[in-house]
C-alpha cells in the first residue's frame, strides 16, 4: 500500500502519523510519503499560537467540529502526560473568554475543556474597571497550547522514525500529479493551496496579523470574543498578541494600522503589557472555506481523500480529522477488496 499526503502542515503530518502508526500496530505493510513545497518553519501554522479552540469554520456542522476538536484535545492530553510534552510544545493553559455582546458566551465544546465555568460579576469587574470596553459575560477554563513551531518538527521526526518519507515538491495540479504517480491513496491537505491544486473556488484567505512580545510574567490567556476583539496567548518563550481575521486579503506584509489595533487593544485588556518588549510582527493566511471539506472520491485508479478548509482551527482539529481520513481510507479499501474477491 502506497499513500501520498499532499501538504506539509499540521493536518498533513497528523494524517501521516495516524495512518502510519495504525498500520504498524496491525503489522500491515504501508509506505507513506508527505509531499509539499514548504515544511516547518515555513508553514502558515508555524506563526500561530497553537491555542486549542474552534475558530473561523464557516458552516461546518457543529457535531463534526465537536468530534474532531475532542479528538485533538485527547491527543494533546496524551502528549502532555508523556515525556514528549516539552519537545512537542504542549502546555496546559488557563483561558478567559470575554464578550461585550448581550448574548452570554456559551460554547458547544465546554464539555471538552477542563473546569469550564461562567465568570461571576465580581470576576468580570476586574476587567471592566478603568477600561474602554465593558464585558457582559465570560468563561474560565483550562485547555492546551501546542505551538506548531515545536509540534510540527516533533510530528515530522516521529513520522520519519516510523519509516515515513518526506519529499519537497510543489504540487500545482492534483490531476497532473495523479497522471504521473502510482500511489494507491492520495490525501489532499493543501489548505489554501486547494484553490490552485483542485480549483476549489470556495476557498478564501483569512488574513491574520499578530505581534509577539516578551512578557514572561503572563501565565494565562485572555480572549475578547467581540467582533473587534483582541487576544493574548502565552507560548513557551513569547506571548502572541492578536489579531485580525480579514477575508479575501492576500497581503502578507505586516500593516502598521493593524499593529496599532493589536498593541493598543491588548494593552487595554491587560495594561501590564505596556511593559512588554515587542519582538516582531507576523502575518499568515488562514485557509478559509464555506465549510471544511473532508470526503473521499475515486479519480480513475486513484482514491483521493480531501481534508482542507480548516480556517483558524488547523491545530484544533488536526488529529480528529486524521481519524476520519483513516476511517474513510479503511472503509474504501475494504470495499474494493470485497469487490475484487467477487470477480
Tab-separated table of C-alpha atoms in Angstrom:
chain	number	residue	atom	x	y	z
A	1	UNK	CA	0.000	0.000	0.000
A	2	UNK	CA	1.422	3.360	-1.069
A	3	UNK	CA	-0.081	6.559	0.313
A	4	UNK	CA	0.783	10.134	-0.673
A	5	UNK	CA	-0.137	13.091	1.510
A	6	UNK	CA	-0.063	16.460	-0.202
A	7	UNK	CA	0.667	19.225	2.300
A	8	UNK	CA	3.366	19.646	4.942
A	9	UNK	CA	1.296	21.435	7.563
A	10	UNK	CA	-0.248	20.221	10.788
A	11	UNK	CA	-3.101	18.380	9.057
A	12	UNK	CA	-0.813	16.675	6.586
A	13	UNK	CA	1.502	15.311	9.271
A	14	UNK	CA	-1.298	14.321	11.642
A	15	UNK	CA	-2.756	12.228	8.808
A	16	UNK	CA	0.670	10.795	8.019
A	17	UNK	CA	1.440	9.770	11.606
A	18	UNK	CA	-2.032	8.448	12.329
A	19	UNK	CA	-2.166	6.279	9.191
A	20	UNK	CA	1.402	5.039	9.567
A	21	UNK	CA	1.051	4.071	13.223
A	22	UNK	CA	-2.351	2.411	12.687
A	23	UNK	CA	-0.910	0.093	10.023
A	24	UNK	CA	2.202	-0.582	12.062
A	25	UNK	CA	0.135	-1.752	15.052
A	26	UNK	CA	-1.667	-4.180	12.761
A	27	UNK	CA	1.577	-5.357	11.147
A	28	UNK	CA	0.285	-4.375	7.716
A	29	UNK	CA	2.818	-3.103	5.150
A	30	UNK	CA	2.447	0.532	4.128
A	31	UNK	CA	4.566	3.260	2.566
A	32	UNK	CA	3.543	6.821	3.420
A	33	UNK	CA	5.072	9.874	1.744
A	34	UNK	CA	4.417	13.537	2.558
A	35	UNK	CA	4.984	15.900	-0.365
A	36	UNK	CA	4.986	19.683	-0.023
A	37	UNK	CA	6.721	22.787	-1.303
A	38	UNK	CA	7.158	24.094	2.264
A	39	UNK	CA	7.764	22.491	5.633
A	40	UNK	CA	8.286	23.820	9.153
A	41	UNK	CA	9.351	26.509	9.981
A	42	UNK	CA	7.881	27.950	6.773
A	43	UNK	CA	4.232	26.881	7.036
A	44	UNK	CA	1.276	29.093	7.958
A	45	UNK	CA	0.851	27.157	11.180
A	46	UNK	CA	4.372	27.961	12.391
A	47	UNK	CA	3.383	31.530	13.160
A	48	UNK	CA	0.253	30.690	15.130
A	49	UNK	CA	-0.030	30.470	18.910
A	50	UNK	CA	-1.491	26.955	18.785
A	51	UNK	CA	-4.240	27.553	21.360
A	52	UNK	CA	-6.897	24.838	21.225
A	53	UNK	CA	-10.304	26.248	20.279
A	54	UNK	CA	-12.582	26.028	17.203
A	55	UNK	CA	-12.419	29.276	15.204
A	56	UNK	CA	-13.449	30.546	11.739
A	57	UNK	CA	-15.020	27.355	10.389
A	58	UNK	CA	-17.880	28.765	8.329
A	59	UNK	CA	-20.849	26.428	8.106
A	60	UNK	CA	-19.014	23.270	9.185
A	61	UNK	CA	-21.517	21.089	11.146
A	62	UNK	CA	-21.208	21.637	14.893
A	63	UNK	CA	-21.345	17.919	15.662
A	64	UNK	CA	-18.342	17.234	13.431
A	65	UNK	CA	-16.392	20.172	14.864
A	66	UNK	CA	-17.040	18.815	18.359
A	67	UNK	CA	-15.907	15.326	17.336
A	68	UNK	CA	-12.742	16.489	15.584
A	69	UNK	CA	-11.741	19.012	18.232
A	70	UNK	CA	-12.231	16.468	21.032
A	71	UNK	CA	-10.006	14.066	19.099
A	72	UNK	CA	-7.224	16.658	19.094
A	73	UNK	CA	-7.779	17.601	22.734
A	74	UNK	CA	-7.439	13.935	23.732
A	75	UNK	CA	-4.239	13.660	21.672
A	76	UNK	CA	-2.776	16.760	23.322
A	77	UNK	CA	-3.630	15.340	26.732
A	78	UNK	CA	-1.790	12.156	25.790
A	79	UNK	CA	1.240	14.166	24.688
A	80	UNK	CA	1.154	16.393	27.780
A	81	UNK	CA	1.241	13.334	30.026
A	82	UNK	CA	4.152	11.827	28.080
A	83	UNK	CA	7.879	12.514	28.063
A	84	UNK	CA	7.409	14.209	24.672
A	85	UNK	CA	5.451	17.207	26.018
A	86	UNK	CA	8.371	19.631	26.033
A	87	UNK	CA	9.630	18.652	22.593
A	88	UNK	CA	6.098	18.840	21.147
A	89	UNK	CA	5.442	22.238	22.749
A	90	UNK	CA	2.302	21.132	24.595
A	91	UNK	CA	1.322	23.182	27.672
A	92	UNK	CA	-1.727	23.445	29.917
A	93	UNK	CA	-3.055	26.998	30.000
A	94	UNK	CA	-5.851	28.792	31.893
A	95	UNK	CA	-8.081	30.746	29.486
A	96	UNK	CA	-10.554	33.583	29.994
A	97	UNK	CA	-13.045	34.290	27.190
A	98	UNK	CA	-14.851	37.630	27.416
A	99	UNK	CA	-17.588	39.291	25.394
A	100	UNK	CA	-19.353	42.652	25.205
A	101	UNK	CA	-22.390	41.094	23.498
A	102	UNK	CA	-25.847	40.837	25.032
A	103	UNK	CA	-25.773	37.072	24.492
A	104	UNK	CA	-23.575	35.278	27.064
A	105	UNK	CA	-20.506	33.331	25.968
A	106	UNK	CA	-21.730	29.742	25.699
A	107	UNK	CA	-19.634	27.368	23.622
A	108	UNK	CA	-20.763	23.933	22.422
A	109	UNK	CA	-17.354	22.475	23.323
A	110	UNK	CA	-17.430	23.371	27.033
A	111	UNK	CA	-17.518	19.682	27.975
A	112	UNK	CA	-14.162	19.062	26.265
A	113	UNK	CA	-12.001	21.555	28.164
A	114	UNK	CA	-11.221	21.324	31.878
A	115	UNK	CA	-13.148	23.086	34.651
A	116	UNK	CA	-15.227	25.381	32.464
A	117	UNK	CA	-17.475	27.781	34.362
A	118	UNK	CA	-19.140	31.136	33.868
A	119	UNK	CA	-17.392	34.175	35.265
A	120	UNK	CA	-19.162	35.954	38.090
A	121	UNK	CA	-19.896	39.685	38.148
A	122	UNK	CA	-17.063	40.051	40.655
A	123	UNK	CA	-14.632	38.352	38.281
A	124	UNK	CA	-15.786	40.499	35.348
A	125	UNK	CA	-15.332	43.619	37.448
A	126	UNK	CA	-11.550	43.157	37.304
A	127	UNK	CA	-11.641	43.547	33.504
A	128	UNK	CA	-14.224	46.343	33.407
A	129	UNK	CA	-12.718	48.831	35.836
A	130	UNK	CA	-10.989	51.742	34.101
A	131	UNK	CA	-11.379	50.030	30.705
A	132	UNK	CA	-12.822	51.335	27.449
A	133	UNK	CA	-14.884	48.178	26.975
A	134	UNK	CA	-17.455	46.750	29.343
A	135	UNK	CA	-17.647	42.975	29.282
A	136	UNK	CA	-21.056	41.414	29.899
A	137	UNK	CA	-20.110	37.760	30.376
A	138	UNK	CA	-17.227	35.340	30.205
A	139	UNK	CA	-15.971	31.792	30.621
A	140	UNK	CA	-12.969	30.494	32.512
A	141	UNK	CA	-11.418	27.106	31.714
A	142	UNK	CA	-8.157	25.255	31.154
A	143	UNK	CA	-7.003	23.813	27.838
A	144	UNK	CA	-3.820	23.293	25.814
A	145	UNK	CA	-1.478	25.236	23.624
A	146	UNK	CA	0.548	23.198	21.149
A	147	UNK	CA	2.948	25.512	19.376
A	148	UNK	CA	3.215	24.414	15.738
A	149	UNK	CA	6.842	25.548	15.534
A	150	UNK	CA	7.520	22.742	18.032
A	151	UNK	CA	4.666	20.337	17.300
A	152	UNK	CA	5.363	20.143	13.564
A	153	UNK	CA	9.067	19.205	13.900
A	154	UNK	CA	8.041	16.665	16.565
A	155	UNK	CA	5.479	15.045	14.247
A	156	UNK	CA	7.941	15.076	11.345
A	157	UNK	CA	10.562	13.351	13.490
A	158	UNK	CA	8.020	10.799	14.744
A	159	UNK	CA	6.894	10.150	11.159
A	160	UNK	CA	10.404	9.681	9.773
A	161	UNK	CA	11.381	7.486	12.714
A	162	UNK	CA	8.474	5.223	11.766
A	163	UNK	CA	9.778	4.890	8.221
A	164	UNK	CA	7.889	7.720	6.552
A	165	UNK	CA	9.260	9.672	3.600
A	166	UNK	CA	9.296	13.473	3.271
A	167	UNK	CA	9.698	14.942	-0.219
A	168	UNK	CA	9.978	18.635	-1.052
A	169	UNK	CA	7.896	19.070	-4.182
A	170	UNK	CA	5.476	21.742	-5.329
A	171	UNK	CA	2.120	20.337	-6.438
A	172	UNK	CA	0.372	22.710	-8.865
A	173	UNK	CA	-2.344	20.352	-10.057
A	174	UNK	CA	-3.859	17.246	-8.498
A	175	UNK	CA	-4.800	15.903	-11.941
A	176	UNK	CA	-1.220	16.168	-13.226
A	177	UNK	CA	0.121	14.626	-10.035
A	178	UNK	CA	-2.213	11.638	-10.359
A	179	UNK	CA	-1.262	11.137	-14.006
A	180	UNK	CA	2.396	10.698	-13.111
A	181	UNK	CA	2.090	8.796	-9.818
A	182	UNK	CA	1.311	5.230	-8.802
A	183	UNK	CA	0.050	5.845	-5.261
A	184	UNK	CA	-2.963	3.817	-4.161
A	185	UNK	CA	-4.346	6.631	-1.985
A	186	UNK	CA	-3.725	10.380	-2.224
A	187	UNK	CA	-4.730	12.663	0.651
A	188	UNK	CA	-5.166	16.327	-0.201
A	189	UNK	CA	-4.169	18.525	2.766
A	190	UNK	CA	-3.063	21.515	0.694
A	191	UNK	CA	-5.113	24.066	2.645
A	192	UNK	CA	-5.416	27.399	0.851
A	193	UNK	CA	-3.414	25.826	-1.979
A	194	UNK	CA	-6.532	23.836	-2.910
A	195	UNK	CA	-7.632	26.941	-4.800
A	196	UNK	CA	-4.997	26.083	-7.393
A	197	UNK	CA	-4.382	22.376	-6.829
A	198	UNK	CA	-8.000	21.320	-7.427
A	199	UNK	CA	-9.610	24.611	-8.468
A	200	UNK	CA	-11.793	24.970	-5.385
A	201	UNK	CA	-13.312	28.457	-5.654
A	202	UNK	CA	-14.916	28.116	-2.216
A	203	UNK	CA	-11.512	28.639	-0.632
A	204	UNK	CA	-10.580	32.098	0.603
A	205	UNK	CA	-7.688	33.582	2.564
A	206	UNK	CA	-8.453	34.886	6.060
A	207	UNK	CA	-5.562	37.190	6.859
A	208	UNK	CA	-4.234	37.027	10.386
A	209	UNK	CA	-1.708	39.513	11.755
A	210	UNK	CA	-0.176	39.088	15.208
A	211	UNK	CA	2.600	40.562	17.311
A	212	UNK	CA	4.958	38.595	19.519
A	213	UNK	CA	6.228	40.145	22.737
A	214	UNK	CA	8.350	39.163	25.708
A	215	UNK	CA	6.140	39.000	28.813
A	216	UNK	CA	7.392	36.097	30.958
A	217	UNK	CA	5.130	37.035	33.874
A	218	UNK	CA	1.972	36.090	31.935
A	219	UNK	CA	0.631	32.582	32.593
A	220	UNK	CA	-2.924	32.705	31.252
A	221	UNK	CA	-4.728	33.589	28.031
A	222	UNK	CA	-7.315	36.349	27.525
A	223	UNK	CA	-9.670	36.263	24.537
A	224	UNK	CA	-12.094	39.075	23.653
A	225	UNK	CA	-14.885	37.473	21.607
A	226	UNK	CA	-16.310	40.805	20.430
A	227	UNK	CA	-16.285	41.492	16.679
A	228	UNK	CA	-13.429	43.939	17.213
A	229	UNK	CA	-11.830	41.843	19.942
A	230	UNK	CA	-8.175	41.102	20.657
A	231	UNK	CA	-6.470	38.061	22.137
A	232	UNK	CA	-3.455	37.384	24.348
A	233	UNK	CA	-1.928	33.894	24.241
A	234	UNK	CA	1.277	32.945	26.083
A	235	UNK	CA	3.611	30.476	24.414
A	236	UNK	CA	6.693	28.859	25.948
A	237	UNK	CA	9.106	31.679	25.014
A	238	UNK	CA	6.891	34.560	23.886
A	239	UNK	CA	3.337	35.904	24.099
A	240	UNK	CA	1.179	36.183	20.982
A	241	UNK	CA	-0.983	39.293	20.689
A	242	UNK	CA	-3.717	39.435	18.082
A	243	UNK	CA	-5.246	39.765	15.877
A	244	UNK	CA	-7.092	40.169	12.611
A	245	UNK	CA	-9.404	37.980	10.526
A	246	UNK	CA	-9.636	39.800	7.187
A	247	UNK	CA	-11.330	37.729	4.480
A	248	UNK	CA	-10.129	37.747	0.842
A	249	UNK	CA	-6.969	39.635	1.844
A	250	UNK	CA	-3.726	38.204	0.419
A	251	UNK	CA	-1.403	40.822	1.922
A	252	UNK	CA	1.312	39.057	3.951
A	253	UNK	CA	3.152	42.264	4.878
A	254	UNK	CA	2.537	43.487	8.473
A	255	UNK	CA	0.286	46.560	8.454
A	256	UNK	CA	1.084	49.455	10.860
A	257	UNK	CA	-2.633	50.153	11.335
A	258	UNK	CA	-3.261	46.528	12.343
A	259	UNK	CA	-0.255	46.616	14.657
A	260	UNK	CA	-1.661	49.688	16.400
A	261	UNK	CA	-5.040	47.966	16.812
A	262	UNK	CA	-3.367	44.872	18.237
A	263	UNK	CA	-0.989	46.575	20.652
A	264	UNK	CA	-3.442	49.173	21.972
A	265	UNK	CA	-6.299	46.684	22.188
A	266	UNK	CA	-4.286	44.099	24.123
A	267	UNK	CA	-2.828	46.750	26.449
A	268	UNK	CA	-6.348	47.951	27.192
A	269	UNK	CA	-7.338	44.425	28.240
A	270	UNK	CA	-4.126	43.863	30.194
A	271	UNK	CA	-2.319	47.174	30.985
A	272	UNK	CA	0.819	45.334	32.196
A	273	UNK	CA	1.585	44.571	28.532
A	274	UNK	CA	2.763	48.162	28.134
A	275	UNK	CA	5.950	46.934	29.832
A	276	UNK	CA	6.387	44.008	27.409
A	277	UNK	CA	9.227	44.015	24.885
A	278	UNK	CA	7.967	43.911	21.296
A	279	UNK	CA	9.826	41.252	19.315
A	280	UNK	CA	8.282	41.079	15.841
A	281	UNK	CA	5.072	41.109	13.790
A	282	UNK	CA	3.849	38.246	11.618
A	283	UNK	CA	1.132	37.659	9.032
A	284	UNK	CA	-0.383	34.355	7.909
A	285	UNK	CA	-3.227	33.435	5.567
A	286	UNK	CA	-5.668	31.008	7.152
A	287	UNK	CA	-7.311	28.507	4.739
A	288	UNK	CA	-10.914	29.689	4.943
A	289	UNK	CA	-13.844	27.924	3.299
A	290	UNK	CA	-17.648	27.966	3.426
A	291	UNK	CA	-17.300	24.644	5.282
A	292	UNK	CA	-14.400	22.290	5.981
A	293	UNK	CA	-14.144	19.585	3.316
A	294	UNK	CA	-13.378	16.057	4.457
A	295	UNK	CA	-14.505	13.403	1.984
A	296	UNK	CA	-13.224	10.820	-0.456
A	297	UNK	CA	-13.654	10.409	-4.198
A	298	UNK	CA	-12.477	7.953	-6.838
A	299	UNK	CA	-10.424	9.575	-9.588
A	300	UNK	CA	-9.555	6.909	-12.129
A	301	UNK	CA	-7.336	4.291	-10.493
A	302	UNK	CA	-6.595	6.584	-7.552
A	303	UNK	CA	-8.659	7.114	-4.419
A	304	UNK	CA	-8.402	10.693	-3.184
A	305	UNK	CA	-9.368	11.973	0.264
A	306	UNK	CA	-9.785	15.725	0.693
A	307	UNK	CA	-9.023	17.249	4.094
A	308	UNK	CA	-8.789	21.042	3.902
A	309	UNK	CA	-10.541	24.325	4.714
A	310	UNK	CA	-9.755	24.359	8.448
A	311	UNK	CA	-9.948	28.157	8.779
A	312	UNK	CA	-8.431	29.217	12.093
A	313	UNK	CA	-8.715	25.699	13.546
A	314	UNK	CA	-5.911	23.762	11.889
A	315	UNK	CA	-4.251	22.770	15.156
A	316	UNK	CA	-7.573	22.338	16.960
A	317	UNK	CA	-8.989	19.779	14.533
A	318	UNK	CA	-5.953	18.056	13.004
A	319	UNK	CA	-5.779	14.781	14.954
A	320	UNK	CA	-9.562	14.361	14.964
A	321	UNK	CA	-9.784	14.974	11.212
A	322	UNK	CA	-6.959	12.482	10.681
A	323	UNK	CA	-9.088	9.836	12.399
A	324	UNK	CA	-11.862	10.397	9.843
A	325	UNK	CA	-9.358	10.326	6.980
A	326	UNK	CA	-8.095	6.951	8.197
A	327	UNK	CA	-11.656	5.627	8.609
A	328	UNK	CA	-12.641	6.687	5.065
A	329	UNK	CA	-9.464	5.121	3.697
A	330	UNK	CA	-10.029	1.814	5.507
A	331	UNK	CA	-13.709	1.573	4.529
A	332	UNK	CA	-12.961	2.246	0.867
A	333	UNK	CA	-10.067	-0.200	0.659
A	334	UNK	CA	-12.187	-2.877	2.324
A	335	UNK	CA	-14.994	-2.372	-0.226
A	336	UNK	CA	-12.510	-2.521	-3.082
A	337	UNK	CA	-11.063	-5.766	-1.703
A	338	UNK	CA	-14.528	-7.284	-1.374
A	339	UNK	CA	-15.416	-6.311	-4.940
A	340	UNK	CA	-12.225	-7.878	-6.296
A	341	UNK	CA	-12.923	-11.064	-4.323
A	342	UNK	CA	-16.289	-11.414	-6.061
A	343	UNK	CA	-14.735	-11.260	-9.537
